[in-house]
PDB file of C-alpha atoms in Angstrom:
ATOM      1  CA  GLN A1045     -66.303 -32.726  23.040  1.00 94.00           C
ATOM      2  CA  VAL A1046     -64.479 -29.518  22.253  1.00 96.00           C
ATOM      3  CA  GLN A1047     -66.885 -26.592  21.851  1.00 98.00           C
ATOM      4  CA  LEU A1048     -66.108 -23.079  20.924  1.00 98.00           C
ATOM      5  CA  VAL A1049     -68.876 -20.532  20.849  1.00 98.00           C
ATOM      6  CA  GLU A1050     -68.285 -16.926  19.643  1.00 98.00           C
ATOM      7  CA  SER A1051     -70.568 -13.971  20.446  1.00 98.00           C
ATOM      8  CA  GLY A1052     -70.505 -10.196  20.424  1.00 97.00           C
ATOM      9  CA  GLY A1053     -70.809  -9.556  16.681  1.00 97.00           C
ATOM     10  CA  GLY A1054     -73.228  -6.994  15.194  1.00 97.00           C
ATOM     11  CA  VAL A1055     -73.346  -3.815  13.275  1.00 98.00           C
ATOM     12  CA  VAL A1056     -71.064  -0.925  14.288  1.00 98.00           C
ATOM     13  CA  GLN A1057     -70.171   2.324  12.830  1.00 98.00           C
ATOM     14  CA  PRO A1058     -66.661   3.060  11.509  1.00 98.00           C
ATOM     15  CA  GLY A1059     -64.274   4.289  14.136  1.00 98.00           C
ATOM     16  CA  ARG A1060     -66.248   2.584  17.004  1.00 98.00           C
ATOM     17  CA  SER A1061     -65.217  -0.357  19.094  1.00 98.00           C
ATOM     18  CA  LEU A1062     -66.524  -3.970  19.609  1.00 98.00           C
ATOM     19  CA  ARG A1063     -65.453  -6.890  21.815  1.00 98.00           C
ATOM     20  CA  LEU A1064     -65.944 -10.404  20.745  1.00 98.00           C
ATOM     21  CA  SER A1065     -65.995 -13.366  23.078  1.00 98.00           C
ATOM     22  CA  CYS A1066     -65.306 -17.039  22.558  1.00 98.00           C
ATOM     23  CA  ALA A1067     -66.543 -19.422  25.245  1.00 98.00           C
ATOM     24  CA  ALA A1068     -64.536 -22.662  25.337  1.00 98.00           C
ATOM     25  CA  SER A1069     -65.661 -26.064  26.864  1.00 97.00           C
ATOM     26  CA  GLY A1070     -64.828 -29.713  26.623  1.00 97.00           C
ATOM     27  CA  PHE A1071     -61.073 -29.370  27.004  1.00 96.00           C
ATOM     28  CA  THR A1072     -58.543 -27.757  29.395  1.00 96.00           C
ATOM     29  CA  PHE A1073     -58.608 -24.160  28.193  1.00 96.00           C
ATOM     30  CA  SER A1074     -55.426 -23.210  29.988  1.00 95.00           C
ATOM     31  CA  ASN A1075     -53.459 -25.908  28.019  1.00 95.00           C
ATOM     32  CA  SER A1076     -54.038 -24.434  24.476  1.00 96.00           C
ATOM     33  CA  ALA A1077     -52.999 -21.351  22.538  1.00 97.00           C
ATOM     34  CA  MET A1078     -56.011 -19.641  20.887  1.00 98.00           C
ATOM     35  CA  HIS A1079     -56.406 -17.724  17.607  1.00 98.00           C
ATOM     36  CA  TRP A1080     -58.814 -15.336  15.934  1.00 98.00           C
ATOM     37  CA  VAL A1081     -59.297 -15.860  12.121  1.00 98.00           C
ATOM     38  CA  ARG A1082     -61.649 -13.777   9.991  1.00 98.00           C
ATOM     39  CA  GLN A1083     -63.342 -14.174   6.625  1.00 98.00           C
ATOM     40  CA  ALA A1084     -64.687 -11.187   4.745  1.00 98.00           C
ATOM     41  CA  PRO A1085     -67.949 -11.882   2.735  1.00 97.00           C
ATOM     42  CA  GLY A1086     -67.115 -14.110  -0.241  1.00 96.00           C
ATOM     43  CA  LYS A1087     -63.406 -13.974   0.518  1.00 97.00           C
ATOM     44  CA  GLY A1088     -60.789 -16.358   2.035  1.00 97.00           C
ATOM     45  CA  LEU A1089     -59.511 -16.918   5.569  1.00 98.00           C
ATOM     46  CA  GLU A1090     -57.289 -14.324   7.190  1.00 98.00           C
ATOM     47  CA  TRP A1091     -55.382 -14.955  10.399  1.00 97.00           C
ATOM     48  CA  MET A1092     -55.755 -12.180  12.891  1.00 97.00           C
ATOM     49  CA  ALA A1093     -54.130 -12.883  16.221  1.00 98.00           C
ATOM     50  CA  VAL A1094     -52.848 -15.603  18.697  1.00 97.00           C
ATOM     51  CA  ILE A1095     -52.441 -15.790  22.401  1.00 98.00           C
ATOM     52  CA  SER A1096     -50.313 -18.409  24.158  1.00 97.00           C
ATOM     53  CA  TYR A1097     -51.687 -20.831  26.757  1.00 96.00           C
ATOM     54  CA  ASP A1098     -50.984 -18.497  29.653  1.00 95.00           C
ATOM     55  CA  GLY A1099     -51.606 -15.186  27.958  1.00 95.00           C
ATOM     56  CA  SER A1100     -47.923 -14.210  28.143  1.00 96.00           C
ATOM     57  CA  ASN A1101     -47.302 -14.074  24.353  1.00 96.00           C
ATOM     58  CA  LYS A1102     -49.494 -12.405  21.671  1.00 97.00           C
ATOM     59  CA  TYR A1103     -48.969 -11.892  17.985  1.00 96.00           C
ATOM     60  CA  TYR A1104     -51.016  -9.938  15.485  1.00 97.00           C
ATOM     61  CA  ALA A1105     -51.430  -9.651  11.808  1.00 96.00           C
ATOM     62  CA  ASP A1106     -50.195  -6.241  10.456  1.00 95.00           C
ATOM     63  CA  SER A1107     -53.646  -5.369   9.352  1.00 95.00           C
ATOM     64  CA  VAL A1108     -54.879  -5.106  12.901  1.00 96.00           C
ATOM     65  CA  LYS A1109     -51.816  -4.512  14.926  1.00 96.00           C
ATOM     66  CA  GLY A1110     -52.377  -1.521  17.257  1.00 97.00           C
ATOM     67  CA  ARG A1111     -56.208  -1.661  16.818  1.00 98.00           C
ATOM     68  CA  PHE A1112     -57.095  -5.150  18.030  1.00 98.00           C
ATOM     69  CA  THR A1113     -56.136  -6.841  21.261  1.00 98.00           C
ATOM     70  CA  ILE A1114     -56.430 -10.507  22.112  1.00 98.00           C
ATOM     71  CA  SER A1115     -56.899 -11.599  25.647  1.00 98.00           C
ATOM     72  CA  ARG A1116     -58.144 -14.540  27.695  1.00 98.00           C
ATOM     73  CA  ASP A1117     -59.682 -15.279  31.091  1.00 97.00           C
ATOM     74  CA  ILE A1118     -58.644 -18.692  32.184  1.00 96.00           C
ATOM     75  CA  SER A1119     -61.114 -18.558  35.133  1.00 96.00           C
ATOM     76  CA  LYS A1120     -64.008 -17.988  32.620  1.00 97.00           C
ATOM     77  CA  ASN A1121     -62.607 -20.274  29.895  1.00 97.00           C
ATOM     78  CA  THR A1122     -63.148 -17.341  27.520  1.00 98.00           C
ATOM     79  CA  LEU A1123     -61.083 -15.794  24.753  1.00 98.00           C
ATOM     80  CA  TYR A1124     -61.618 -12.158  23.723  1.00 98.00           C
ATOM     81  CA  LEU A1125     -60.918  -9.834  20.906  1.00 98.00           C
ATOM     82  CA  GLN A1126     -61.184  -6.234  21.532  1.00 98.00           C
ATOM     83  CA  MET A1127     -61.530  -4.359  18.209  1.00 98.00           C
ATOM     84  CA  ASN A1128     -60.939  -0.525  18.230  1.00 98.00           C
ATOM     85  CA  SER A1129     -60.996   2.010  15.402  1.00 98.00           C
ATOM     86  CA  LEU A1130     -63.074  -0.283  13.240  1.00 98.00           C
ATOM     87  CA  ARG A1131     -62.953   0.151   9.427  1.00 98.00           C
ATOM     88  CA  PRO A1132     -65.493  -1.071   6.741  1.00 97.00           C
ATOM     89  CA  GLU A1133     -62.699  -3.520   5.680  1.00 97.00           C
ATOM     90  CA  ASP A1134     -63.032  -5.210   9.034  1.00 98.00           C
ATOM     91  CA  THR A1135     -66.392  -6.512   8.045  1.00 98.00           C
ATOM     92  CA  ALA A1136     -66.164 -10.277   8.256  1.00 98.00           C
ATOM     93  CA  VAL A1137     -67.136 -13.431  10.039  1.00 98.00           C
ATOM     94  CA  TYR A1138     -64.795 -13.752  12.988  1.00 98.00           C
ATOM     95  CA  TYR A1139     -63.871 -17.371  14.095  1.00 98.00           C
ATOM     96  CA  CYS A1140     -62.006 -18.449  17.218  1.00 98.00           C
ATOM     97  CA  ALA A1141     -59.874 -21.552  16.905  1.00 98.00           C
ATOM     98  CA  ARG A1142     -57.915 -23.715  19.078  1.00 98.00           C
ATOM     99  CA  ASP A1143     -54.228 -24.458  18.422  1.00 96.00           C
ATOM    100  CA  ILE A1144     -52.717 -27.742  18.993  1.00 89.00           C
ATOM    101  CA  THR A1145     -49.625 -26.130  20.634  1.00 90.00           C
ATOM    102  CA  ILE A1146     -49.307 -24.123  23.870  1.00 91.00           C
ATOM    103  CA  PHE A1147     -47.521 -21.164  22.320  1.00 91.00           C
ATOM    104  CA  GLY A1148     -49.515 -21.006  19.114  1.00 88.00           C
ATOM    105  CA  VAL A1149     -46.582 -20.565  16.777  1.00 91.00           C
ATOM    106  CA  ALA A1150     -46.360 -22.733  13.608  1.00 92.00           C
ATOM    107  CA  GLY A1151     -49.174 -24.987  14.866  1.00 92.00           C
ATOM    108  CA  HIS A1152     -52.520 -25.645  13.411  1.00 96.00           C
ATOM    109  CA  PHE A1153     -56.233 -25.180  14.270  1.00 97.00           C
ATOM    110  CA  ASP A1154     -57.905 -28.426  15.326  1.00 96.00           C
ATOM    111  CA  ASN A1155     -61.210 -26.922  16.352  1.00 97.00           C
ATOM    112  CA  TRP A1156     -63.174 -23.904  15.299  1.00 98.00           C
ATOM    113  CA  GLY A1157     -66.170 -21.983  16.505  1.00 98.00           C
ATOM    114  CA  GLN A1158     -69.258 -21.326  14.370  1.00 98.00           C
ATOM    115  CA  GLY A1159     -68.226 -17.690  13.855  1.00 98.00           C
ATOM    116  CA  THR A1160     -69.788 -14.289  14.580  1.00 98.00           C
ATOM    117  CA  LEU A1161     -70.540 -11.645  11.962  1.00 98.00           C
ATOM    118  CA  VAL A1162     -69.191  -8.210  12.367  1.00 98.00           C
ATOM    119  CA  THR A1163     -70.480  -5.502  10.081  1.00 98.00           C
ATOM    120  CA  VAL A1164     -68.807  -2.043  10.068  1.00 98.00           C
ATOM    121  CA  SER A1165     -71.059   0.392   8.325  1.00 97.00           C
TER     122      SER A1165
ATOM    123  CA  GLN B 972     -53.171 -10.475   0.813  1.00 61.00           C
ATOM    124  CA  SER B 973     -52.402 -14.281   1.058  1.00 78.00           C
ATOM    125  CA  VAL B 974     -48.808 -15.294   0.732  1.00 90.00           C
ATOM    126  CA  LEU B 975     -49.670 -18.879  -0.190  1.00 98.00           C
ATOM    127  CA  THR B 976     -51.106 -19.345  -3.642  1.00 98.00           C
ATOM    128  CA  GLN B 977     -53.704 -21.941  -4.676  1.00 98.00           C
ATOM    129  CA  PRO B 978     -55.660 -22.429  -7.948  1.00 98.00           C
ATOM    130  CA  PRO B 979     -59.067 -20.651  -7.680  1.00 98.00           C
ATOM    131  CA  SER B 980     -60.847 -23.847  -8.699  1.00 98.00           C
ATOM    132  CA  VAL B 981     -60.499 -27.495  -9.652  1.00 98.00           C
ATOM    133  CA  SER B 982     -63.136 -29.898 -10.806  1.00 97.00           C
ATOM    134  CA  GLY B 983     -63.531 -33.596 -11.478  1.00 97.00           C
ATOM    135  CA  ALA B 984     -66.242 -36.238 -12.132  1.00 97.00           C
ATOM    136  CA  PRO B 985     -67.361 -38.546  -9.340  1.00 97.00           C
ATOM    137  CA  GLY B 986     -64.685 -41.168  -8.655  1.00 97.00           C
ATOM    138  CA  GLN B 987     -61.881 -39.147 -10.182  1.00 97.00           C
ATOM    139  CA  ARG B 988     -58.818 -37.674  -8.448  1.00 98.00           C
ATOM    140  CA  VAL B 989     -58.111 -33.976  -7.963  1.00 98.00           C
ATOM    141  CA  THR B 990     -54.987 -32.318  -6.662  1.00 98.00           C
ATOM    142  CA  ILE B 991     -54.830 -28.810  -5.134  1.00 98.00           C
ATOM    143  CA  SER B 992     -51.464 -27.036  -4.968  1.00 98.00           C
ATOM    144  CA  CYS B 993     -50.311 -24.560  -2.349  1.00 98.00           C
ATOM    145  CA  THR B 994     -47.290 -22.522  -3.460  1.00 98.00           C
ATOM    146  CA  GLY B 995     -45.297 -20.621  -0.814  1.00 98.00           C
ATOM    147  CA  SER B 996     -41.749 -19.187  -0.445  1.00 97.00           C
ATOM    148  CA  ASN B 997     -38.610 -19.594   1.567  1.00 96.00           C
ATOM    149  CA  SER B 998     -40.068 -17.726   4.502  1.00 97.00           C
ATOM    150  CA  ASN B 999     -42.919 -20.116   5.028  1.00 97.00           C
ATOM    151  CA  ILE B1000     -43.202 -23.679   3.503  1.00 98.00           C
ATOM    152  CA  GLY B1001     -39.585 -23.570   2.144  1.00 97.00           C
ATOM    153  CA  ALA B1002     -38.306 -22.603   5.547  1.00 97.00           C
ATOM    154  CA  GLY B1003     -39.491 -26.001   6.856  1.00 97.00           C
ATOM    155  CA  TYR B1004     -42.864 -25.118   8.326  1.00 97.00           C
ATOM    156  CA  ASP B1005     -45.577 -27.677   7.989  1.00 97.00           C
ATOM    157  CA  VAL B1006     -48.491 -27.342   5.669  1.00 98.00           C
ATOM    158  CA  HIS B1007     -52.060 -27.900   6.979  1.00 98.00           C
ATOM    159  CA  TRP B1008     -55.323 -28.161   5.035  1.00 98.00           C
ATOM    160  CA  TYR B1009     -58.866 -27.172   5.912  1.00 98.00           C
ATOM    161  CA  GLN B1010     -62.249 -27.834   4.184  1.00 98.00           C
ATOM    162  CA  GLN B1011     -65.010 -25.326   4.355  1.00 98.00           C
ATOM    163  CA  LEU B1012     -68.452 -26.384   3.354  1.00 97.00           C
ATOM    164  CA  PRO B1013     -70.878 -23.693   2.329  1.00 93.00           C
ATOM    165  CA  GLY B1014     -72.041 -21.660   5.278  1.00 93.00           C
ATOM    166  CA  THR B1015     -69.996 -23.448   7.838  1.00 97.00           C
ATOM    167  CA  ALA B1016     -66.795 -23.034   9.797  1.00 98.00           C
ATOM    168  CA  PRO B1017     -63.567 -24.546   8.383  1.00 98.00           C
ATOM    169  CA  LYS B1018     -62.648 -28.051   9.389  1.00 98.00           C
ATOM    170  CA  LEU B1019     -59.133 -29.506   9.843  1.00 98.00           C
ATOM    171  CA  LEU B1020     -58.487 -31.984   7.008  1.00 98.00           C
ATOM    172  CA  ILE B1021     -54.701 -32.617   7.051  1.00 98.00           C
ATOM    173  CA  TYR B1022     -52.116 -31.507   9.595  1.00 97.00           C
ATOM    174  CA  GLY B1023     -48.332 -31.722   9.519  1.00 96.00           C
ATOM    175  CA  ASN B1024     -48.203 -32.093   5.635  1.00 97.00           C
ATOM    176  CA  ASN B1025     -49.686 -35.620   5.524  1.00 97.00           C
ATOM    177  CA  ASN B1026     -51.520 -36.538   8.705  1.00 97.00           C
ATOM    178  CA  ARG B1027     -55.225 -37.108   8.865  1.00 98.00           C
ATOM    179  CA  PRO B1028     -57.270 -36.316  12.028  1.00 96.00           C
ATOM    180  CA  SER B1029     -59.563 -39.095  13.161  1.00 95.00           C
ATOM    181  CA  GLY B1030     -62.604 -39.372  10.972  1.00 95.00           C
ATOM    182  CA  VAL B1031     -60.988 -38.066   7.789  1.00 97.00           C
ATOM    183  CA  PRO B1032     -61.042 -40.822   5.084  1.00 96.00           C
ATOM    184  CA  ASP B1033     -57.822 -42.141   3.684  1.00 96.00           C
ATOM    185  CA  ARG B1034     -58.831 -41.155   0.166  1.00 97.00           C
ATOM    186  CA  ILE B1035     -57.649 -37.689   1.333  1.00 98.00           C
ATOM    187  CA  SER B1036     -53.955 -37.197   1.483  1.00 98.00           C
ATOM    188  CA  GLY B1037     -51.294 -34.474   1.645  1.00 98.00           C
ATOM    189  CA  SER B1038     -47.725 -33.945   0.740  1.00 98.00           C
ATOM    190  CA  LYS B1039     -45.028 -31.319   0.794  1.00 98.00           C
ATOM    191  CA  SER B1040     -41.952 -30.611  -1.289  1.00 97.00           C
ATOM    192  CA  GLY B1041     -39.739 -27.657  -1.369  1.00 97.00           C
ATOM    193  CA  THR B1042     -41.787 -24.414  -1.172  1.00 97.00           C
ATOM    194  CA  SER B1043     -45.098 -26.169  -1.998  1.00 98.00           C
ATOM    195  CA  GLY B1044     -47.677 -28.447  -0.472  1.00 98.00           C
ATOM    196  CA  SER B1045     -50.473 -30.280  -2.155  1.00 98.00           C
ATOM    197  CA  LEU B1046     -53.851 -31.911  -1.244  1.00 98.00           C
ATOM    198  CA  THR B1047     -55.128 -34.928  -3.224  1.00 98.00           C
ATOM    199  CA  ILE B1048     -58.730 -36.289  -3.102  1.00 98.00           C
ATOM    200  CA  THR B1049     -59.229 -39.623  -4.791  1.00 97.00           C
ATOM    201  CA  GLY B1050     -62.535 -41.231  -5.398  1.00 97.00           C
ATOM    202  CA  LEU B1051     -64.229 -37.831  -5.621  1.00 97.00           C
ATOM    203  CA  GLN B1052     -67.714 -37.666  -4.061  1.00 97.00           C
ATOM    204  CA  ALA B1053     -70.502 -35.091  -4.159  1.00 96.00           C
ATOM    205  CA  ASP B1054     -69.959 -34.085  -0.667  1.00 95.00           C
ATOM    206  CA  ASP B1055     -66.394 -33.091  -1.444  1.00 97.00           C
ATOM    207  CA  GLU B1056     -67.699 -29.940  -3.003  1.00 97.00           C
ATOM    208  CA  ALA B1057     -66.230 -27.293  -0.823  1.00 98.00           C
ATOM    209  CA  ASP B1058     -63.617 -24.632  -0.509  1.00 98.00           C
ATOM    210  CA  TYR B1059     -60.112 -25.870   0.557  1.00 98.00           C
ATOM    211  CA  TYR B1060     -57.430 -23.783   2.244  1.00 98.00           C
ATOM    212  CA  CYS B1061     -53.838 -24.504   3.045  1.00 98.00           C
ATOM    213  CA  GLN B1062     -52.061 -22.872   5.970  1.00 98.00           C
ATOM    214  CA  SER B1063     -48.522 -22.543   7.211  1.00 98.00           C
ATOM    215  CA  TYR B1064     -46.365 -20.252   9.315  1.00 97.00           C
ATOM    216  CA  ASP B1065     -44.391 -17.354   7.890  1.00 97.00           C
ATOM    217  CA  ASN B1066     -41.328 -16.235   9.782  1.00 96.00           C
ATOM    218  CA  SER B1067     -41.016 -12.858   7.964  1.00 95.00           C
ATOM    219  CA  LEU B1068     -44.640 -11.924   8.998  1.00 94.00           C
ATOM    220  CA  SER B1069     -44.319 -13.708  12.360  1.00 94.00           C
ATOM    221  CA  GLY B1070     -47.734 -15.190  12.027  1.00 95.00           C
ATOM    222  CA  GLU B1071     -49.833 -17.905  10.509  1.00 97.00           C
ATOM    223  CA  VAL B1072     -50.743 -17.606   6.799  1.00 97.00           C
ATOM    224  CA  PHE B1073     -53.491 -19.079   4.649  1.00 98.00           C
ATOM    225  CA  GLY B1074     -53.690 -19.963   1.040  1.00 98.00           C
ATOM    226  CA  THR B1075     -56.010 -18.070  -1.395  1.00 98.00           C
ATOM    227  CA  GLY B1076     -58.446 -20.998  -1.305  1.00 98.00           C
ATOM    228  CA  THR B1077     -59.642 -23.429  -3.966  1.00 98.00           C
ATOM    229  CA  LYS B1078     -63.174 -24.257  -4.841  1.00 98.00           C
ATOM    230  CA  VAL B1079     -63.713 -28.019  -5.696  1.00 98.00           C
ATOM    231  CA  THR B1080     -66.570 -28.832  -8.012  1.00 97.00           C
ATOM    232  CA  VAL B1081     -67.788 -32.269  -8.575  1.00 97.00           C
ATOM    233  CA  LEU B1082     -69.106 -32.528 -12.129  1.00 95.00           C
TER     234      LEU B1082
END
């Protein structure tokens, strides 16, 4: 079955960087667009970024554009989120999610990881 | 901030029906983009509940349904059960933001 496992979260000081990983298994990773979605403590879901099946197209929410970079390594079946210039308001649980489309535009998320907590303080 | 508006909370007794609205605009739902719904139980990741406005993934009971009209979508749960207590989020695509958008979220309480 589809499995998505995030890692890399932790406590980081404002202005520093962190890289999250999402290990995918149980499906053909190269056939799916992938997203990052975050949830601040006690708040709702916020979409962050998407990468197409082959990594050629990437889109970001305005709140992280220019600071966060989404990427994928097909050979390792792994999705990444490089987060730079972190701010206290970036504190959240970060989820990776699989899109049902290959380009990740106007699709939906049919599988989610368990999330990894990032605390910026 | 979310561009899709949901009521903060809805409640109902066991066996009753509740409906959650998701109000958007002409740059998202009104532009023809589908509405999808997710259920988030306390302390867990969201789970896909409805996709493409009114389609249920395998394993989701038929007492859960969705619809879309104009700039809004809605989720209906009939025969409310205790394990329906959760947060529910709608999601669509916004062409002015060039990205996916989520609703503000609705907490369902079973009385």
